[in-house]
Short mmCIF file of N, CA and C in Angstrom, two decimals:
data_model
loop_
_atom_site.label_atom_id
_atom_site.label_comp_id
_atom_site.label_asym_id
_atom_site.label_seq_id
_atom_site.Cartn_x
_atom_site.Cartn_y
_atom_site.Cartn_z
N UNK A 1 7.58 -250.80 82.54
CA UNK A 1 8.57 -250.30 82.93
C UNK A 1 9.76 -250.59 83.57
N UNK A 2 11.17 -250.76 82.82
CA UNK A 2 11.62 -251.32 82.65
C UNK A 2 12.98 -251.41 84.19
N UNK A 3 13.26 -252.25 84.82
CA UNK A 3 14.07 -252.44 86.22
C UNK A 3 15.32 -252.59 85.39
N UNK A 4 15.54 -252.22 84.58
CA UNK A 4 17.34 -251.27 83.70
C UNK A 4 18.04 -250.73 84.99
N UNK A 5 19.69 -250.67 85.72
CA UNK A 5 19.68 -250.30 86.29
C UNK A 5 20.35 -248.61 85.60
N UNK A 6 20.66 -247.60 86.26
CA UNK A 6 20.63 -245.87 84.42
C UNK A 6 21.77 -246.31 84.09
N UNK A 7 22.28 -245.95 83.30
CA UNK A 7 23.47 -246.19 82.93
C UNK A 7 24.79 -245.31 83.63
N UNK A 8 25.94 -245.57 84.09
CA UNK A 8 27.07 -245.53 85.11
C UNK A 8 26.52 -245.91 86.62
N UNK A 9 25.70 -246.49 86.64
CA UNK A 9 25.20 -246.53 88.49
C UNK A 9 26.07 -247.18 89.38
N UNK A 10 26.56 -247.94 88.03
CA UNK A 10 27.45 -249.17 89.11
C UNK A 10 28.92 -248.73 88.64
N UNK A 11 29.26 -247.85 88.77
CA UNK A 11 30.71 -246.83 88.34
C UNK A 11 30.81 -246.37 89.23
N UNK A 12 32.23 -246.07 90.15
CA UNK A 12 33.10 -246.08 91.17
C UNK A 12 33.42 -244.95 90.33
N UNK A 13 33.07 -242.89 90.71
CA UNK A 13 33.69 -242.66 90.33
C UNK A 13 35.19 -241.87 90.56
N UNK A 14 35.75 -242.78 91.62
CA UNK A 14 36.86 -242.67 91.48
C UNK A 14 37.58 -243.42 90.69
N UNK A 15 37.18 -244.04 90.35
CA UNK A 15 38.00 -245.45 89.35
C UNK A 15 37.96 -244.42 87.71
N UNK A 16 37.30 -243.78 87.92
CA UNK A 16 36.99 -242.94 85.79
C UNK A 16 38.77 -242.77 86.16
N UNK A 17 39.31 -242.73 85.08
CA UNK A 17 39.82 -241.83 84.39
C UNK A 17 40.22 -240.89 83.54
N UNK A 18 39.35 -240.20 84.33
CA UNK A 18 39.03 -238.02 84.01
C UNK A 18 40.21 -237.77 84.37
N UNK A 19 41.01 -236.90 83.93
CA UNK A 19 41.82 -236.14 83.87
C UNK A 19 41.19 -234.81 84.96
N UNK A 20 41.76 -233.72 85.61
CA UNK A 20 40.81 -232.44 86.48
C UNK A 20 40.62 -231.50 85.42
N UNK A 21 40.98 -231.82 83.68
CA UNK A 21 40.12 -230.94 83.42
C UNK A 21 39.11 -231.49 82.99
N UNK A 22 39.04 -232.97 82.44
CA UNK A 22 37.90 -233.61 82.07
C UNK A 22 36.92 -233.64 82.75
N UNK A 23 36.81 -233.83 84.56
CA UNK A 23 35.90 -233.94 84.98
C UNK A 23 35.75 -232.35 85.45
N UNK A 24 36.41 -231.35 85.47
CA UNK A 24 35.85 -229.96 85.39
C UNK A 24 34.94 -229.52 83.95
N UNK A 25 35.78 -229.74 83.13
CA UNK A 25 34.43 -229.85 81.28
C UNK A 25 33.25 -230.33 81.70
N UNK A 26 33.17 -231.23 82.34
CA UNK A 26 32.05 -232.52 82.73
C UNK A 26 31.25 -232.00 83.36
N UNK A 27 31.86 -231.09 84.65
CA UNK A 27 31.19 -230.58 85.67
C UNK A 27 30.45 -229.44 85.03
N UNK A 28 31.13 -228.71 84.46
CA UNK A 28 30.44 -227.10 83.32
C UNK A 28 28.98 -227.72 82.27
N UNK A 29 29.32 -228.66 81.48
CA UNK A 29 28.86 -229.06 80.94
C UNK A 29 27.50 -229.45 81.45
N UNK A 30 27.28 -230.45 82.71
CA UNK A 30 26.16 -230.68 83.11
C UNK A 30 25.21 -229.69 83.96
N UNK A 31 26.81 -229.03 84.71
CA UNK A 31 25.71 -227.54 85.44
C UNK A 31 24.86 -226.58 84.16
N UNK A 32 25.63 -226.54 82.86
CA UNK A 32 24.90 -225.67 81.71
C UNK A 32 23.87 -226.18 81.45
N UNK A 33 23.47 -227.47 81.33
CA UNK A 33 22.25 -228.24 80.25
C UNK A 33 20.80 -228.20 81.87
N UNK A 34 21.71 -228.26 83.01
CA UNK A 34 20.75 -227.76 83.80
C UNK A 34 19.88 -226.81 83.96
N UNK A 35 20.45 -225.68 84.23
CA UNK A 35 20.40 -224.30 83.43
C UNK A 35 19.45 -223.64 82.44
N UNK A 36 19.37 -224.68 80.93
CA UNK A 36 19.44 -224.36 79.97
C UNK A 36 17.39 -225.70 80.26
N UNK A 37 17.51 -226.33 81.51
CA UNK A 37 16.06 -227.14 81.45
C UNK A 37 15.73 -226.03 82.51
N UNK A 38 16.62 -224.91 83.16
CA UNK A 38 15.44 -224.05 83.87
C UNK A 38 14.89 -222.50 83.35
N UNK A 39 15.91 -222.77 81.88
CA UNK A 39 15.14 -222.01 81.06
C UNK A 39 13.70 -222.38 80.20
N UNK A 40 14.13 -224.08 80.17
CA UNK A 40 12.60 -224.13 79.50
C UNK A 40 11.65 -224.47 80.40
N UNK A 41 12.35 -224.56 81.39
CA UNK A 41 11.03 -224.22 82.85
C UNK A 41 10.13 -222.86 83.10
N UNK A 42 11.25 -222.09 82.60
CA UNK A 42 10.81 -220.05 82.58
C UNK A 42 9.94 -220.55 80.78
N UNK A 43 10.31 -220.33 80.19
CA UNK A 43 9.56 -220.61 78.64
C UNK A 43 8.17 -221.00 78.63
N UNK A 44 8.17 -222.16 79.32
CA UNK A 44 6.62 -222.91 79.85
C UNK A 44 5.71 -222.14 80.50
N UNK A 45 6.01 -221.49 81.71
CA UNK A 45 5.97 -220.44 82.48
C UNK A 45 5.41 -219.64 81.67
N UNK A 46 5.78 -218.84 80.46
CA UNK A 46 5.78 -217.80 80.21
C UNK A 46 4.38 -217.92 78.76
N UNK A 47 4.84 -219.97 78.45
CA UNK A 47 3.60 -219.99 77.20
C UNK A 47 2.39 -219.71 78.53
N UNK A 48 2.30 -220.35 79.18
CA UNK A 48 1.30 -220.47 80.30
C UNK A 48 0.63 -219.58 80.77
N UNK A 49 1.32 -218.58 81.31
CA UNK A 49 1.17 -217.20 81.46
C UNK A 49 0.57 -216.52 80.71
N UNK A 50 0.85 -216.57 79.01
CA UNK A 50 0.27 -215.58 78.05
C UNK A 50 -0.91 -216.36 77.88
N UNK A 51 -1.04 -217.41 77.73
CA UNK A 51 -2.50 -217.60 77.71
C UNK A 51 -3.26 -217.42 78.91
N UNK A 52 -2.92 -217.61 79.74
CA UNK A 52 -3.65 -216.94 80.65
C UNK A 52 -4.18 -215.18 80.37
N UNK A 53 -3.29 -214.71 80.05
CA UNK A 53 -3.26 -213.74 79.58
C UNK A 53 -4.55 -213.20 78.17
N UNK A 54 -4.55 -213.95 77.75
CA UNK A 54 -5.39 -214.83 76.78
C UNK A 54 -6.88 -214.67 76.65
N UNK A 55 -6.97 -215.31 77.39
CA UNK A 55 -8.18 -215.71 78.15
C UNK A 55 -9.08 -214.70 78.94
N UNK A 56 -7.91 -213.68 79.99
CA UNK A 56 -8.63 -212.20 80.01
C UNK A 56 -9.01 -211.35 78.70
N UNK A 57 -7.94 -211.37 77.95
CA UNK A 57 -8.40 -210.27 76.76
C UNK A 57 -9.64 -210.51 76.22
N UNK A 58 -9.94 -212.06 76.00
CA UNK A 58 -11.06 -212.30 75.25
C UNK A 58 -11.77 -212.53 76.26
N UNK A 59 -12.39 -212.16 77.56
CA UNK A 59 -13.36 -211.75 78.56
C UNK A 59 -13.26 -209.95 78.30
N UNK A 60 -11.95 -209.19 78.17
CA UNK A 60 -12.22 -208.45 78.32
C UNK A 60 -12.66 -208.34 76.80
N UNK A 61 -13.06 -208.60 75.58
CA UNK A 61 -13.56 -208.33 74.57
C UNK A 61 -15.01 -208.45 74.81
N UNK A 62 -15.63 -209.25 75.21
CA UNK A 62 -17.26 -209.88 75.46
C UNK A 62 -17.61 -207.98 76.14
N UNK A 63 -16.64 -208.32 77.47
CA UNK A 63 -16.96 -206.73 78.47
C UNK A 63 -17.06 -205.82 77.32
N UNK A 64 -16.51 -205.62 76.24
CA UNK A 64 -16.48 -204.27 75.58
C UNK A 64 -17.72 -204.66 74.61
N UNK A 65 -18.33 -205.71 74.26
CA UNK A 65 -19.14 -205.83 73.09
C UNK A 65 -20.95 -204.90 74.11
N UNK A 66 -20.17 -205.87 75.56
CA UNK A 66 -21.45 -205.50 76.33
C UNK A 66 -21.69 -204.15 76.71
N UNK A 67 -20.23 -203.20 76.97
CA UNK A 67 -20.46 -201.99 77.23
C UNK A 67 -20.38 -201.29 76.12
N UNK A 68 -20.99 -201.81 74.81
CA UNK A 68 -21.50 -201.45 72.86
C UNK A 68 -20.19 -200.80 72.90
N UNK A 69 -19.05 -201.37 72.96
CA UNK A 69 -17.29 -200.70 72.43
C UNK A 69 -17.25 -201.82 71.51
N UNK A 70 -18.68 -201.84 70.32
CA UNK A 70 -17.48 -202.89 68.94
C UNK A 70 -16.51 -202.19 68.34
N UNK A 71 -16.22 -201.55 68.20
CA UNK A 71 -14.89 -201.31 67.26
C UNK A 71 -14.23 -201.78 68.36
N UNK A 72 -13.26 -201.61 69.88
CA UNK A 72 -12.18 -202.15 70.33
C UNK A 72 -12.49 -203.53 70.42
N UNK A 73 -13.80 -203.66 70.54
CA UNK A 73 -14.58 -205.61 70.93
C UNK A 73 -13.75 -206.61 69.32
N UNK A 74 -13.58 -205.75 68.58
CA UNK A 74 -13.59 -206.34 67.24
C UNK A 74 -11.89 -205.93 66.68
N UNK A 75 -11.47 -205.07 67.50
CA UNK A 75 -9.94 -205.32 67.12
C UNK A 75 -9.28 -206.20 67.63
N UNK A 76 -10.06 -206.25 69.24
CA UNK A 76 -9.32 -207.32 70.26
C UNK A 76 -9.06 -208.82 69.27
N UNK A 77 -10.73 -209.23 68.95
CA UNK A 77 -10.87 -210.01 68.36
C UNK A 77 -9.92 -210.63 66.92
N UNK A 78 -10.10 -209.11 66.26
CA UNK A 78 -9.17 -209.39 64.89
C UNK A 78 -7.44 -209.14 64.58
N UNK A 79 -7.24 -208.49 65.26
CA UNK A 79 -6.15 -207.90 65.91
C UNK A 79 -4.63 -208.58 66.25
N UNK A 80 -5.26 -208.66 68.13
CA UNK A 80 -4.69 -208.93 69.20
C UNK A 80 -4.95 -209.88 69.61
N UNK A 81 -6.15 -211.05 69.79
CA UNK A 81 -6.19 -212.79 70.09
C UNK A 81 -5.42 -213.48 69.36
N UNK A 82 -5.60 -212.66 67.64
CA UNK A 82 -4.84 -213.86 67.39
C UNK A 82 -3.62 -213.89 66.50
N UNK A 83 -2.57 -213.18 67.15
CA UNK A 83 -1.34 -212.46 66.43
C UNK A 83 -0.61 -213.64 67.36
N UNK A 84 0.60 -214.21 66.83
CA UNK A 84 1.97 -214.21 67.56
C UNK A 84 2.05 -213.55 68.49
N UNK A 85 3.52 -214.41 69.35
CA UNK A 85 3.63 -213.41 70.54
C UNK A 85 4.65 -214.06 69.66
N UNK A 86 5.66 -213.82 68.84
CA UNK A 86 7.51 -213.50 68.45
C UNK A 86 7.11 -214.05 67.44
N UNK A 87 7.03 -213.35 66.54
CA UNK A 87 7.53 -213.45 64.88
C UNK A 87 6.41 -214.08 64.54
N UNK A 88 5.13 -214.07 65.02
CA UNK A 88 3.53 -214.57 64.74
C UNK A 88 3.88 -215.70 64.80
N UNK A 89 4.35 -216.67 65.81
CA UNK A 89 4.65 -217.61 67.06
C UNK A 89 4.05 -217.58 67.89
N UNK A 90 3.47 -218.80 67.49
CA UNK A 90 1.96 -218.71 69.25
C UNK A 90 3.68 -219.36 70.30
N UNK A 91 2.83 -218.95 71.95
CA UNK A 91 4.22 -219.29 72.36
C UNK A 91 4.23 -221.04 71.94
N UNK A 92 2.80 -221.61 71.63
CA UNK A 92 3.64 -223.12 72.11
C UNK A 92 4.57 -223.53 70.92
N UNK A 93 3.90 -222.96 69.78
CA UNK A 93 5.22 -223.37 69.00
C UNK A 93 6.53 -223.13 69.00
N UNK A 94 7.35 -221.98 70.17
CA UNK A 94 8.52 -221.58 70.54
C UNK A 94 8.57 -222.91 71.65
N UNK A 95 7.15 -223.49 72.68
CA UNK A 95 7.91 -224.32 73.23
C UNK A 95 8.85 -225.76 72.26
N UNK A 96 7.11 -226.22 71.53
CA UNK A 96 7.51 -227.18 70.83
C UNK A 96 8.99 -226.65 70.03
N UNK A 97 9.56 -226.01 69.54
CA UNK A 97 10.73 -225.47 68.97
C UNK A 97 11.42 -226.00 69.30
N UNK A 98 11.83 -225.11 70.60
CA UNK A 98 12.98 -225.04 72.08
C UNK A 98 13.51 -226.28 72.20
N UNK A 99 11.84 -226.63 72.42
CA UNK A 99 11.63 -228.36 72.86
C UNK A 99 12.77 -229.51 71.65
N UNK A 100 12.26 -229.04 71.08
CA UNK A 100 12.14 -230.42 69.72
C UNK A 100 13.23 -230.02 69.26
N UNK A 101 14.07 -229.05 68.82
CA UNK A 101 15.89 -228.42 67.92
C UNK A 101 16.36 -228.42 69.40
N UNK A 102 16.38 -227.33 69.67
CA UNK A 102 18.10 -226.69 70.50
C UNK A 102 18.33 -227.48 71.89
N UNK A 103 17.10 -227.52 72.94
CA UNK A 103 17.15 -229.18 73.97
C UNK A 103 17.56 -230.20 73.59
N UNK A 104 16.80 -231.20 72.52
CA UNK A 104 16.97 -231.86 72.48
C UNK A 104 18.44 -232.20 72.05
N UNK A 105 18.63 -231.27 71.00
CA UNK A 105 20.33 -231.44 70.83
C UNK A 105 21.26 -231.27 71.73
N UNK A 106 20.68 -230.34 72.14
CA UNK A 106 22.16 -230.06 73.29
C UNK A 106 21.91 -231.00 74.46
N UNK A 107 20.76 -231.91 74.73
CA UNK A 107 20.96 -233.04 75.43
C UNK A 107 21.44 -233.86 75.34
N UNK A 108 21.10 -234.65 73.62
CA UNK A 108 22.26 -235.47 73.20
C UNK A 108 23.66 -235.64 73.36
N UNK A 109 23.85 -234.07 73.11
CA UNK A 109 25.14 -233.84 72.88
C UNK A 109 26.18 -234.50 74.66
N UNK A 110 25.72 -233.71 75.53
CA UNK A 110 25.54 -233.87 76.78
C UNK A 110 25.81 -235.02 76.99
N UNK A 111 24.82 -236.21 76.44
CA UNK A 111 24.42 -237.91 77.18
C UNK A 111 26.17 -238.24 76.62
N UNK A 112 26.38 -237.63 75.19
CA UNK A 112 27.39 -238.19 74.09
C UNK A 112 28.41 -238.11 75.38
N UNK A 113 28.63 -236.74 75.52
CA UNK A 113 30.51 -236.80 76.23
C UNK A 113 30.64 -237.55 78.14
N UNK A 114 28.84 -237.80 78.79
CA UNK A 114 28.99 -237.84 78.96
C UNK A 114 29.52 -239.70 78.97
N UNK A 115 28.64 -239.82 78.34
CA UNK A 115 28.42 -241.70 78.13
C UNK A 115 30.09 -241.86 78.22
N UNK A 116 31.13 -240.79 76.59
CA UNK A 116 32.56 -240.97 76.37
C UNK A 116 33.19 -240.57 77.66
N UNK A 117 33.73 -239.64 78.19
CA UNK A 117 34.40 -239.15 80.03
C UNK A 117 34.05 -240.76 81.24
N UNK A 118 32.84 -240.22 81.09
CA UNK A 118 32.57 -241.31 82.27
C UNK A 118 31.36 -242.34 82.24
N UNK A 119 31.46 -243.59 81.94
CA UNK A 119 30.59 -244.23 81.57
C UNK A 119 29.05 -243.94 81.91
N UNK A 120 28.65 -242.81 81.09
CA UNK A 120 27.32 -242.48 82.09
C UNK A 120 26.99 -242.25 83.02
N UNK A 121 28.79 -242.06 83.94
CA UNK A 121 27.90 -242.18 84.93
C UNK A 121 27.21 -240.47 85.17
N UNK A 122 26.48 -240.09 85.95
CA UNK A 122 25.87 -238.38 86.65
C UNK A 122 26.49 -238.14 87.11
N UNK A 123 27.17 -236.16 87.00
CA UNK A 123 27.72 -236.74 88.79
C UNK A 123 28.18 -236.23 89.01
N UNK A 124 29.27 -237.13 88.46
CA UNK A 124 30.92 -236.72 88.95
C UNK A 124 31.59 -235.87 89.68
N UNK A 125 31.31 -234.95 89.81
CA UNK A 125 32.05 -234.17 90.74
C UNK A 125 31.01 -234.27 92.25
N UNK A 126 30.43 -234.20 91.97
CA UNK A 126 28.94 -234.37 93.23
C UNK A 126 29.12 -235.43 94.03
N UNK A 127 29.34 -236.47 93.23
CA UNK A 127 29.20 -238.12 94.02
C UNK A 127 30.54 -238.15 94.61
N UNK A 128 31.56 -237.55 93.80
CA UNK A 128 33.00 -237.38 94.57
C UNK A 128 33.06 -236.92 95.80
N UNK A 129 32.31 -235.67 95.76
CA UNK A 129 32.40 -235.04 97.18
C UNK A 129 31.34 -235.27 98.30
N UNK A 130 30.32 -235.80 98.24
CA UNK A 130 29.47 -236.92 98.75
C UNK A 130 30.48 -238.18 99.82
N UNK A 131 31.01 -238.37 99.00
CA UNK A 131 31.59 -240.28 99.45
C UNK A 131 32.79 -239.16 99.99
N UNK A 132 33.61 -237.73 99.94
CA UNK A 132 34.65 -237.41 100.52
C UNK A 132 34.26 -236.55 101.83
N UNK A 133 32.46 -236.18 101.86
CA UNK A 133 31.95 -235.43 103.20
C UNK A 133 31.97 -236.79 103.78
N UNK A 134 31.32 -237.81 103.47
CA UNK A 134 30.26 -239.00 104.50
C UNK A 134 31.83 -239.52 104.58
N UNK A 135 32.40 -239.68 104.52
CA UNK A 135 34.24 -240.34 104.85
C UNK A 135 34.89 -239.65 105.93
N UNK A 136 35.11 -238.63 105.44
CA UNK A 136 35.14 -237.47 106.82
C UNK A 136 34.42 -237.28 107.86
N UNK A 137 32.58 -237.02 107.36
CA UNK A 137 32.23 -237.44 108.81
C UNK A 137 31.62 -239.00 109.62
N UNK A 138 32.38 -239.77 109.26
CA UNK A 138 32.78 -241.38 109.63
C UNK A 138 34.01 -240.96 110.47
N UNK A 139 34.95 -240.86 109.74
CA UNK A 139 36.23 -240.57 110.81
C UNK A 139 36.04 -239.59 111.28
N UNK A 140 35.48 -238.20 111.64
CA UNK A 140 35.76 -238.19 112.92
C UNK A 140 35.18 -238.79 113.63
N UNK A 141 33.99 -239.05 113.83
CA UNK A 141 32.72 -239.56 114.65
C UNK A 141 33.52 -240.93 115.33
N UNK A 142 34.55 -241.41 114.34
CA UNK A 142 35.74 -242.54 114.84
C UNK A 142 36.83 -242.00 116.21
N UNK A 143 36.77 -240.91 115.87
CA UNK A 143 38.07 -240.82 116.67
C UNK A 143 37.38 -239.59 117.74
N UNK A 144 36.40 -239.75 117.51
CA UNK A 144 36.08 -238.73 119.04
C UNK A 144 35.74 -239.94 120.34
#
């Protein structure tokens, strides 16, 4: 495990040479990537939920056989359990495709923009806000 500092961790957000438009664009891009990660989490949840559903369907196949409904049990086994969730893809394939292409490409793009505009510093707007609020709190405490 490396003890190297995070990119941009030694950068003062107030000293960045960002225009208001650049800061706004960077902020929107970072919020966007956070929503993409949330969508990825939902995709993982879908993958897990469908996996649990298929486990229950396999149990139903066994129960149908025990109840002497071989035709329905065979239909579950042959038609439904091996079927893909979307366009014959299983959910693990959707997760792999999403994370390996769309998410990876977008993440690399966001990192490239952040490295170029903000020396790799993440959450520039929030860091500035944190500093302003803490300075205000200290200033208000001293005036009392």
